[in-house]
Amino acid sequence: MAATASQGGRSGGGGGSSGAGGGPSCGTSSSRSGLLDKGREVFISIPVISLAMKKCNQGWKIDDKPVKIDKWDGSAVKNSLDDSAKKVLLEKYKYVENFGLIDGRLTICTISCFFAIVALIWDYMHPFPESKPVLALCVISYPFFFNEKSIFLVAHRKDPTGMDPDDIWQLSSSLKRFDDKYTLKLTFISGRTKQQREAEFTKSIAKFFDHSGTLVMDAYEPEISRLHDSLATERKIK
Amino acid sequence: MLSLDFLDDVRRMNKRQLYYQVLNFGMIVSSALMIWKGLMVITGSESPIVVVLSGSMEPAFHRGDLLFLTNRVEDPIRVGEIVVFRIEGREIPIVHRVLKIHEKQNGHIKFLTKGDNNAVDDRGLYKQGQHWLEKKDVVGRARGYYQENRSVEDRNCKLQV
């Protein structure tokens, strides 16, 4: 994203481009333009800046606003990192999300809640001693509905040549409670050979968030691209 | 400011994530419910944990103590045991000790209760015209109790099986 913005700046020509292009967020580019006080350069820099900002907005930001969360809240941190990883994979590499796994998990949880509600209503209709068998059934079957795998994205890429099986990419992550080390694991399952390869990285969340709790995509996105490329290139070599 | 952030969060979620949040909450409630129902099934009592509400069993139980109950058919009720029972038409369970029992050959019993700290037996509490309690009024027999520490000497948590 930064590269395209600076290219737009350079093509505009003139001294204004060095200030306008290459800012990490669109907000700072306008403040830098304020420094360019010389009349001629201001004249040239305005279309350059507007072009840069347009390119900025065309790039992927989550909801056009940098994500800001409470940096001490572990689950919010993990969720925002997961969502950003999802965005990178879906928007930059144009994969298609497969909702099958997520939907399956949602239905299983719904069924378990349903069992609990059935137990509650049955016990209300038939007071306790008669409802014992139904209650026992519901209580025993309830724990079987739990399945805590940490995969949060299954995406596949349609083979461009149209040959059948799609390659599948899976993302899973973990962040221990009160810990700062975030592990992201990317799994690649080739459609053709059914082989599975994985790559992961473990980094402190302090590397991706600034002091106010804003997720800095410029630090996060290269990590994900690196994971992705390491799996993709292996495939080409083979 | 706080409410705007929360609305932003909700807007950012698509409907799957929203449903997942609702489901998460539902799972927590269901888990608590299932644990309670599971206790009911295991102990056989419709209220496996009760709180002592009055001081009628002092010095054994004080107000606010927790009692763990079981209500198994094969355990007979004997004099001297502490039972939790409900009087017909009243909701609040009462924790008192069994004083007298009349038992028939077929196992049918009727019994009289009295609180340790009371001067008279419970006939005054029973329904109009009722002089004895029966098995069906019993919620459970006390098997263990938990008491918050009152003074250093009294601090205890005992469980007898």
mmCIF file of N, CA, C and O in Angstrom, chain B residues 14-90:
data_model
loop_
_atom_site.group_PDB
_atom_site.id
_atom_site.type_symbol
_atom_site.label_atom_id
_atom_site.label_comp_id
_atom_site.label_asym_id
_atom_site.label_seq_id
_atom_site.Cartn_x
_atom_site.Cartn_y
_atom_site.Cartn_z
ATOM 1 N N ASN B 14 -19.841 -9.047 11.472
ATOM 2 C CA ASN B 14 -20.901 -9.485 10.555
ATOM 3 C C ASN B 14 -21.856 -10.368 11.342
ATOM 4 O O ASN B 14 -21.647 -10.649 12.510
ATOM 5 N N LYS B 15 -22.918 -10.834 10.680
ATOM 6 C CA LYS B 15 -23.969 -11.480 11.482
ATOM 7 C C LYS B 15 -23.486 -12.793 12.067
ATOM 8 O O LYS B 15 -23.979 -13.249 13.095
ATOM 9 N N ARG B 16 -22.494 -13.429 11.449
ATOM 10 C CA ARG B 16 -21.978 -14.673 12.040
ATOM 11 C C ARG B 16 -21.341 -14.409 13.387
ATOM 12 O O ARG B 16 -21.543 -15.121 14.352
ATOM 13 N N GLN B 17 -20.507 -13.340 13.412
ATOM 14 C CA GLN B 17 -19.807 -13.057 14.659
ATOM 15 C C GLN B 17 -20.797 -12.633 15.739
ATOM 16 O O GLN B 17 -20.623 -12.978 16.905
ATOM 17 N N LEU B 18 -21.815 -11.897 15.336
ATOM 18 C CA LEU B 18 -22.818 -11.471 16.304
ATOM 19 C C LEU B 18 -23.517 -12.687 16.897
ATOM 20 O O LEU B 18 -23.682 -12.808 18.109
ATOM 21 N N TYR B 19 -23.898 -13.612 16.015
ATOM 22 C CA TYR B 19 -24.568 -14.815 16.489
ATOM 23 C C TYR B 19 -23.642 -15.609 17.388
ATOM 24 O O TYR B 19 -24.073 -16.202 18.380
ATOM 25 N N TYR B 20 -22.335 -15.594 17.059
ATOM 26 C CA TYR B 20 -21.380 -16.330 17.874
ATOM 27 C C TYR B 20 -21.295 -15.742 19.267
ATOM 28 O O TYR B 20 -21.170 -16.463 20.249
ATOM 29 N N GLN B 21 -21.368 -14.407 19.362
ATOM 30 C CA GLN B 21 -21.318 -13.785 20.684
ATOM 31 C C GLN B 21 -22.535 -14.177 21.503
ATOM 32 O O GLN B 21 -22.435 -14.516 22.687
ATOM 33 N N VAL B 22 -23.710 -14.119 20.854
ATOM 34 C CA VAL B 22 -24.939 -14.507 21.551
ATOM 35 C C VAL B 22 -24.847 -15.957 22.006
ATOM 36 O O VAL B 22 -25.200 -16.310 23.138
ATOM 37 N N LEU B 23 -24.341 -16.797 21.111
ATOM 38 C CA LEU B 23 -24.214 -18.219 21.420
ATOM 39 C C LEU B 23 -23.260 -18.447 22.587
ATOM 40 O O LEU B 23 -23.506 -19.287 23.455
ATOM 41 N N ASN B 24 -22.170 -17.686 22.613
ATOM 42 C CA ASN B 24 -21.216 -17.781 23.714
ATOM 43 C C ASN B 24 -21.895 -17.567 25.053
ATOM 44 O O ASN B 24 -21.718 -18.328 26.001
ATOM 45 N N PHE B 25 -22.687 -16.502 25.098
ATOM 46 C CA PHE B 25 -23.420 -16.202 26.318
ATOM 47 C C PHE B 25 -24.364 -17.337 26.663
ATOM 48 O O PHE B 25 -24.453 -17.784 27.818
ATOM 49 N N GLY B 26 -25.073 -17.839 25.637
ATOM 50 C CA GLY B 26 -26.008 -18.934 25.865
ATOM 51 C C GLY B 26 -25.310 -20.171 26.387
ATOM 52 O O GLY B 26 -25.824 -20.877 27.250
ATOM 53 N N MET B 27 -24.084 -20.422 25.888
ATOM 54 C CA MET B 27 -23.354 -21.602 26.330
ATOM 55 C C MET B 27 -22.981 -21.493 27.797
ATOM 56 O O MET B 27 -23.013 -22.465 28.540
ATOM 57 N N ILE B 28 -22.628 -20.294 28.223
ATOM 58 C CA ILE B 28 -22.260 -20.120 29.627
ATOM 59 C C ILE B 28 -23.460 -20.401 30.517
ATOM 60 O O ILE B 28 -23.364 -21.134 31.509
ATOM 61 N N VAL B 29 -24.599 -19.829 30.121
ATOM 62 C CA VAL B 29 -25.806 -20.051 30.917
ATOM 63 C C VAL B 29 -26.185 -21.529 30.904
ATOM 64 O O VAL B 29 -26.530 -22.102 31.945
ATOM 65 N N SER B 30 -26.106 -22.145 29.722
ATOM 66 C CA SER B 30 -26.465 -23.558 29.629
ATOM 67 C C SER B 30 -25.537 -24.426 30.453
ATOM 68 O O SER B 30 -25.989 -25.407 31.055
ATOM 69 N N SER B 31 -24.255 -24.080 30.487
ATOM 70 C CA SER B 31 -23.328 -24.896 31.277
ATOM 71 C C SER B 31 -23.677 -24.843 32.746
ATOM 72 O O SER B 31 -23.700 -25.870 33.428
ATOM 73 N N ALA B 32 -23.980 -23.639 33.231
ATOM 74 C CA ALA B 32 -24.362 -23.528 34.642
ATOM 75 C C ALA B 32 -25.627 -24.340 34.910
ATOM 76 O O ALA B 32 -25.728 -25.069 35.909
ATOM 77 N N LEU B 33 -26.581 -24.221 33.984
ATOM 78 C CA LEU B 33 -27.833 -24.958 34.133
ATOM 79 C C LEU B 33 -27.588 -26.457 34.155
ATOM 80 O O LEU B 33 -28.147 -27.192 34.982
ATOM 81 N N MET B 34 -26.723 -26.934 33.263
ATOM 82 C CA MET B 34 -26.469 -28.361 33.168
ATOM 83 C C MET B 34 -25.767 -28.879 34.409
ATOM 84 O O MET B 34 -26.016 -30.001 34.853
ATOM 85 N N ILE B 35 -24.893 -28.066 34.978
ATOM 86 C CA ILE B 35 -24.224 -28.496 36.207
ATOM 87 C C ILE B 35 -25.246 -28.647 37.327
ATOM 88 O O ILE B 35 -25.231 -29.630 38.085
ATOM 89 N N TRP B 36 -26.153 -27.680 37.400
ATOM 90 C CA TRP B 36 -27.171 -27.766 38.444
ATOM 91 C C TRP B 36 -28.070 -28.977 38.239
ATOM 92 O O TRP B 36 -28.355 -29.732 39.181
ATOM 93 N N LYS B 37 -28.530 -29.210 37.007
ATOM 94 C CA LYS B 37 -29.386 -30.360 36.738
ATOM 95 C C LYS B 37 -28.625 -31.663 36.972
ATOM 96 O O LYS B 37 -29.189 -32.654 37.445
ATOM 97 N N GLY B 38 -27.335 -31.662 36.642
ATOM 98 C CA GLY B 38 -26.538 -32.859 36.862
ATOM 99 C C GLY B 38 -26.446 -33.197 38.342
ATOM 100 O O GLY B 38 -26.573 -34.357 38.746
ATOM 101 N N LEU B 39 -26.282 -32.150 39.152
ATOM 102 C CA LEU B 39 -26.260 -32.368 40.601
ATOM 103 C C LEU B 39 -27.595 -32.929 41.081
ATOM 104 O O LEU B 39 -27.647 -33.804 41.950
ATOM 105 N N MET B 40 -28.668 -32.388 40.483
ATOM 106 C CA MET B 40 -29.993 -32.889 40.857
ATOM 107 C C MET B 40 -30.114 -34.374 40.571
ATOM 108 O O MET B 40 -30.654 -35.135 41.378
ATOM 109 N N VAL B 41 -29.627 -34.792 39.409
ATOM 110 C CA VAL B 41 -29.736 -36.207 39.039
ATOM 111 C C VAL B 41 -28.871 -37.065 39.947
ATOM 112 O O VAL B 41 -29.280 -38.125 40.422
ATOM 113 N N ILE B 42 -27.663 -36.610 40.236
ATOM 114 C CA ILE B 42 -26.733 -37.426 41.020
ATOM 115 C C ILE B 42 -27.228 -37.586 42.448
ATOM 116 O O ILE B 42 -27.196 -38.673 43.021
ATOM 117 N N THR B 43 -27.681 -36.493 43.050
ATOM 118 C CA THR B 43 -28.064 -36.590 44.453
ATOM 119 C C THR B 43 -29.487 -37.093 44.619
ATOM 120 O O THR B 43 -29.851 -37.565 45.681
ATOM 121 N N GLY B 44 -30.298 -36.983 43.543
ATOM 122 C CA GLY B 44 -31.679 -37.410 43.660
ATOM 123 C C GLY B 44 -32.553 -36.405 44.377
ATOM 124 O O GLY B 44 -33.719 -36.658 44.639
ATOM 125 N N SER B 45 -32.001 -35.248 44.685
ATOM 126 C CA SER B 45 -32.788 -34.257 45.413
ATOM 127 C C SER B 45 -33.121 -33.109 44.470
ATOM 128 O O SER B 45 -32.314 -32.757 43.611
ATOM 129 N N GLU B 46 -34.266 -32.493 44.627
ATOM 130 C CA GLU B 46 -34.610 -31.430 43.685
ATOM 131 C C GLU B 46 -33.923 -30.124 44.019
ATOM 132 O O GLU B 46 -34.010 -29.170 43.270
ATOM 133 N N SER B 47 -33.237 -30.074 45.137
ATOM 134 C CA SER B 47 -32.487 -28.868 45.482
ATOM 135 C C SER B 47 -31.230 -29.308 46.197
ATOM 136 O O SER B 47 -31.191 -29.336 47.429
ATOM 137 N N PRO B 48 -30.185 -29.663 45.458
ATOM 138 C CA PRO B 48 -29.039 -30.321 46.092
ATOM 139 C C PRO B 48 -28.225 -29.440 47.030
ATOM 140 O O PRO B 48 -27.504 -29.959 47.857
ATOM 141 N N ILE B 49 -28.337 -28.136 46.878
ATOM 142 C CA ILE B 49 -27.596 -27.250 47.786
ATOM 143 C C ILE B 49 -28.589 -26.232 48.329
ATOM 144 O O ILE B 49 -29.278 -25.564 47.555
ATOM 145 N N VAL B 50 -28.690 -26.133 49.636
ATOM 146 C CA VAL B 50 -29.602 -25.151 50.235
ATOM 147 C C VAL B 50 -28.827 -24.270 51.205
ATOM 148 O O VAL B 50 -27.763 -24.641 51.692
ATOM 149 N N VAL B 51 -29.420 -23.128 51.487
ATOM 150 C CA VAL B 51 -28.820 -22.185 52.427
ATOM 151 C C VAL B 51 -29.660 -22.198 53.695
ATOM 152 O O VAL B 51 -30.895 -22.180 53.636
ATOM 153 N N VAL B 52 -29.021 -22.239 54.830
ATOM 154 C CA VAL B 52 -29.740 -22.202 56.107
ATOM 155 C C VAL B 52 -30.245 -20.781 56.314
ATOM 156 O O VAL B 52 -29.480 -19.821 56.256
ATOM 157 N N LEU B 53 -31.573 -20.671 56.525
ATOM 158 C CA LEU B 53 -32.171 -19.343 56.534
ATOM 159 C C LEU B 53 -32.428 -18.791 57.927
ATOM 160 O O LEU B 53 -32.569 -17.598 58.097
ATOM 161 N N SER B 54 -32.542 -19.666 58.908
ATOM 162 C CA SER B 54 -32.858 -19.143 60.243
ATOM 163 C C SER B 54 -31.872 -19.705 61.248
ATOM 164 O O SER B 54 -31.064 -20.578 60.945
ATOM 165 N N GLY B 55 -31.968 -19.240 62.449
ATOM 166 C CA GLY B 55 -31.035 -19.688 63.475
ATOM 167 C C GLY B 55 -31.601 -20.816 64.307
ATOM 168 O O GLY B 55 -31.159 -21.049 65.433
ATOM 169 N N SER B 56 -32.572 -21.581 63.762
ATOM 170 C CA SER B 56 -33.234 -22.587 64.589
ATOM 171 C C SER B 56 -32.405 -23.835 64.791
ATOM 172 O O SER B 56 -32.816 -24.736 65.508
ATOM 173 N N MET B 57 -31.244 -23.940 64.146
ATOM 174 C CA MET B 57 -30.404 -25.115 64.333
ATOM 175 C C MET B 57 -29.083 -24.754 64.989
ATOM 176 O O MET B 57 -28.126 -25.508 64.896
ATOM 177 N N GLU B 58 -29.013 -23.623 65.595
ATOM 178 C CA GLU B 58 -27.759 -23.286 66.276
ATOM 179 C C GLU B 58 -27.603 -24.197 67.467
ATOM 180 O O GLU B 58 -28.597 -24.627 68.056
ATOM 181 N N PRO B 59 -26.410 -24.502 67.935
ATOM 182 C CA PRO B 59 -25.109 -24.067 67.440
ATOM 183 C C PRO B 59 -24.555 -24.897 66.283
ATOM 184 O O PRO B 59 -23.429 -24.679 65.888
ATOM 185 N N ALA B 60 -25.337 -25.816 65.735
ATOM 186 C CA ALA B 60 -24.790 -26.644 64.649
ATOM 187 C C ALA B 60 -24.675 -25.845 63.359
ATOM 188 O O ALA B 60 -23.623 -25.793 62.742
ATOM 189 N N PHE B 61 -25.793 -25.244 62.930
ATOM 190 C CA PHE B 61 -25.796 -24.482 61.685
ATOM 191 C C PHE B 61 -26.214 -23.055 61.979
ATOM 192 O O PHE B 61 -27.157 -22.825 62.740
ATOM 193 N N HIS B 62 -25.541 -22.142 61.322
ATOM 194 C CA HIS B 62 -25.879 -20.741 61.481
ATOM 195 C C HIS B 62 -26.484 -20.229 60.188
ATOM 196 O O HIS B 62 -26.342 -20.838 59.143
ATOM 197 N N ARG B 63 -27.117 -19.081 60.297
ATOM 198 C CA ARG B 63 -27.726 -18.499 59.109
ATOM 199 C C ARG B 63 -26.654 -18.246 58.055
ATOM 200 O O ARG B 63 -25.588 -17.704 58.358
ATOM 201 N N GLY B 64 -26.918 -18.654 56.833
ATOM 202 C CA GLY B 64 -25.958 -18.408 55.763
ATOM 203 C C GLY B 64 -25.078 -19.593 55.435
ATOM 204 O O GLY B 64 -24.302 -19.539 54.491
ATOM 205 N N ASP B 65 -25.188 -20.672 56.199
ATOM 206 C CA ASP B 65 -24.374 -21.848 55.883
ATOM 207 C C ASP B 65 -24.969 -22.581 54.687
ATOM 208 O O ASP B 65 -26.175 -22.562 54.465
ATOM 209 N N LEU B 66 -24.108 -23.260 53.961
ATOM 210 C CA LEU B 66 -24.551 -24.071 52.831
ATOM 211 C C LEU B 66 -24.665 -25.517 53.270
ATOM 212 O O LEU B 66 -23.807 -26.020 53.986
ATOM 213 N N LEU B 67 -25.717 -26.179 52.823
ATOM 214 C CA LEU B 67 -25.887 -27.593 53.122
ATOM 215 C C LEU B 67 -25.933 -28.384 51.837
ATOM 216 O O LEU B 67 -26.607 -27.993 50.882
ATOM 217 N N PHE B 68 -25.229 -29.526 51.822
ATOM 218 C CA PHE B 68 -25.254 -30.408 50.656
ATOM 219 C C PHE B 68 -26.163 -31.587 50.977
ATOM 220 O O PHE B 68 -25.966 -32.261 51.970
ATOM 221 N N LEU B 69 -27.116 -31.802 50.104
ATOM 222 C CA LEU B 69 -28.151 -32.792 50.398
ATOM 223 C C LEU B 69 -28.109 -33.960 49.434
ATOM 224 O O LEU B 69 -27.698 -33.811 48.285
ATOM 225 N N THR B 70 -28.565 -35.123 49.908
ATOM 226 C CA THR B 70 -28.885 -36.216 49.010
ATOM 227 C C THR B 70 -30.255 -36.747 49.389
ATOM 228 O O THR B 70 -30.713 -36.562 50.520
ATOM 229 N N ASN B 71 -30.876 -37.405 48.441
ATOM 230 C CA ASN B 71 -32.225 -37.882 48.686
ATOM 231 C C ASN B 71 -32.413 -39.257 48.080
ATOM 232 O O ASN B 71 -33.361 -39.511 47.351
ATOM 233 N N ARG B 72 -31.499 -40.164 48.380
ATOM 234 C CA ARG B 72 -31.561 -41.460 47.729
ATOM 235 C C ARG B 72 -32.578 -42.342 48.413
ATOM 236 O O ARG B 72 -32.738 -42.326 49.637
ATOM 237 N N VAL B 73 -33.236 -43.137 47.586
ATOM 238 C CA VAL B 73 -34.316 -43.969 48.102
ATOM 239 C C VAL B 73 -33.797 -45.012 49.089
ATOM 240 O O VAL B 73 -34.450 -45.355 50.073
ATOM 241 N N GLU B 74 -32.585 -45.500 48.837
ATOM 242 C CA GLU B 74 -32.112 -46.604 49.674
ATOM 243 C C GLU B 74 -31.608 -46.158 51.039
ATOM 244 O O GLU B 74 -31.284 -46.996 51.874
ATOM 245 N N ASP B 75 -31.481 -44.838 51.272
ATOM 246 C CA ASP B 75 -31.046 -44.390 52.601
ATOM 247 C C ASP B 75 -32.269 -44.116 53.449
ATOM 248 O O ASP B 75 -33.011 -43.179 53.180
ATOM 249 N N PRO B 76 -32.481 -44.865 54.508
ATOM 250 C CA PRO B 76 -33.661 -44.615 55.326
ATOM 251 C C PRO B 76 -33.442 -43.403 56.227
ATOM 252 O O PRO B 76 -32.313 -43.065 56.572
ATOM 253 N N ILE B 77 -34.535 -42.766 56.574
ATOM 254 C CA ILE B 77 -34.451 -41.624 57.492
ATOM 255 C C ILE B 77 -34.513 -42.163 58.909
ATOM 256 O O ILE B 77 -35.405 -42.952 59.255
ATOM 257 N N ARG B 78 -33.578 -41.744 59.730
ATOM 258 C CA ARG B 78 -33.518 -42.248 61.097
ATOM 259 C C ARG B 78 -33.569 -41.080 62.066
ATOM 260 O O ARG B 78 -33.260 -39.949 61.710
ATOM 261 N N VAL B 79 -33.954 -41.376 63.310
ATOM 262 C CA VAL B 79 -34.027 -40.327 64.316
ATOM 263 C C VAL B 79 -32.649 -39.729 64.523
ATOM 264 O O VAL B 79 -31.654 -40.441 64.559
ATOM 265 N N GLY B 80 -32.637 -38.400 64.661
ATOM 266 C CA GLY B 80 -31.362 -37.732 64.926
ATOM 267 C C GLY B 80 -30.750 -37.159 63.673
ATOM 268 O O GLY B 80 -29.802 -36.384 63.756
ATOM 269 N N GLU B 81 -31.270 -37.542 62.510
ATOM 270 C CA GLU B 81 -30.692 -37.011 61.283
ATOM 271 C C GLU B 81 -31.307 -35.675 60.961
ATOM 272 O O GLU B 81 -32.443 -35.394 61.321
ATOM 273 N N ILE B 82 -30.541 -34.883 60.237
ATOM 274 C CA ILE B 82 -30.993 -33.555 59.865
ATOM 275 C C ILE B 82 -31.596 -33.634 58.463
ATOM 276 O O ILE B 82 -30.939 -34.058 57.511
ATOM 277 N N VAL B 83 -32.873 -33.281 58.358
ATOM 278 C CA VAL B 83 -33.532 -33.335 57.069
ATOM 279 C C VAL B 83 -33.977 -31.937 56.667
ATOM 280 O O VAL B 83 -34.258 -31.089 57.509
ATOM 281 N N VAL B 84 -34.054 -31.736 55.369
ATOM 282 C CA VAL B 84 -34.590 -30.506 54.808
ATOM 283 C C VAL B 84 -35.917 -30.872 54.176
ATOM 284 O O VAL B 84 -35.979 -31.765 53.340
ATOM 285 N N PHE B 85 -36.973 -30.203 54.592
ATOM 286 C CA PHE B 85 -38.288 -30.576 54.101
ATOM 287 C C PHE B 85 -39.083 -29.338 53.735
ATOM 288 O O PHE B 85 -38.766 -28.219 54.145
ATOM 289 N N ARG B 86 -40.131 -29.575 52.944
ATOM 290 C CA ARG B 86 -41.039 -28.491 52.566
ATOM 291 C C ARG B 86 -42.417 -28.837 53.072
ATOM 292 O O ARG B 86 -42.880 -29.961 52.906
ATOM 293 N N ILE B 87 -43.075 -27.859 53.657
ATOM 294 C CA ILE B 87 -44.447 -28.104 54.101
ATOM 295 C C ILE B 87 -45.359 -27.811 52.923
ATOM 296 O O ILE B 87 -45.139 -26.867 52.164
ATOM 297 N N GLU B 88 -46.396 -28.618 52.810
ATOM 298 C CA GLU B 88 -47.304 -28.464 51.667
ATOM 299 C C GLU B 88 -47.838 -27.058 51.578
ATOM 300 O O GLU B 88 -48.361 -26.523 52.553
ATOM 301 N N GLY B 89 -47.780 -26.476 50.430
ATOM 302 C CA GLY B 89 -48.305 -25.138 50.237
ATOM 303 C C GLY B 89 -47.298 -24.050 50.542
ATOM 304 O O GLY B 89 -47.548 -22.880 50.284
ATOM 305 N N ARG B 90 -46.139 -24.398 51.124
ATOM 306 C CA ARG B 90 -45.132 -23.385 51.381
ATOM 307 C C ARG B 90 -43.903 -23.666 50.518
ATOM 308 O O ARG B 90 -43.548 -24.811 50.304
#
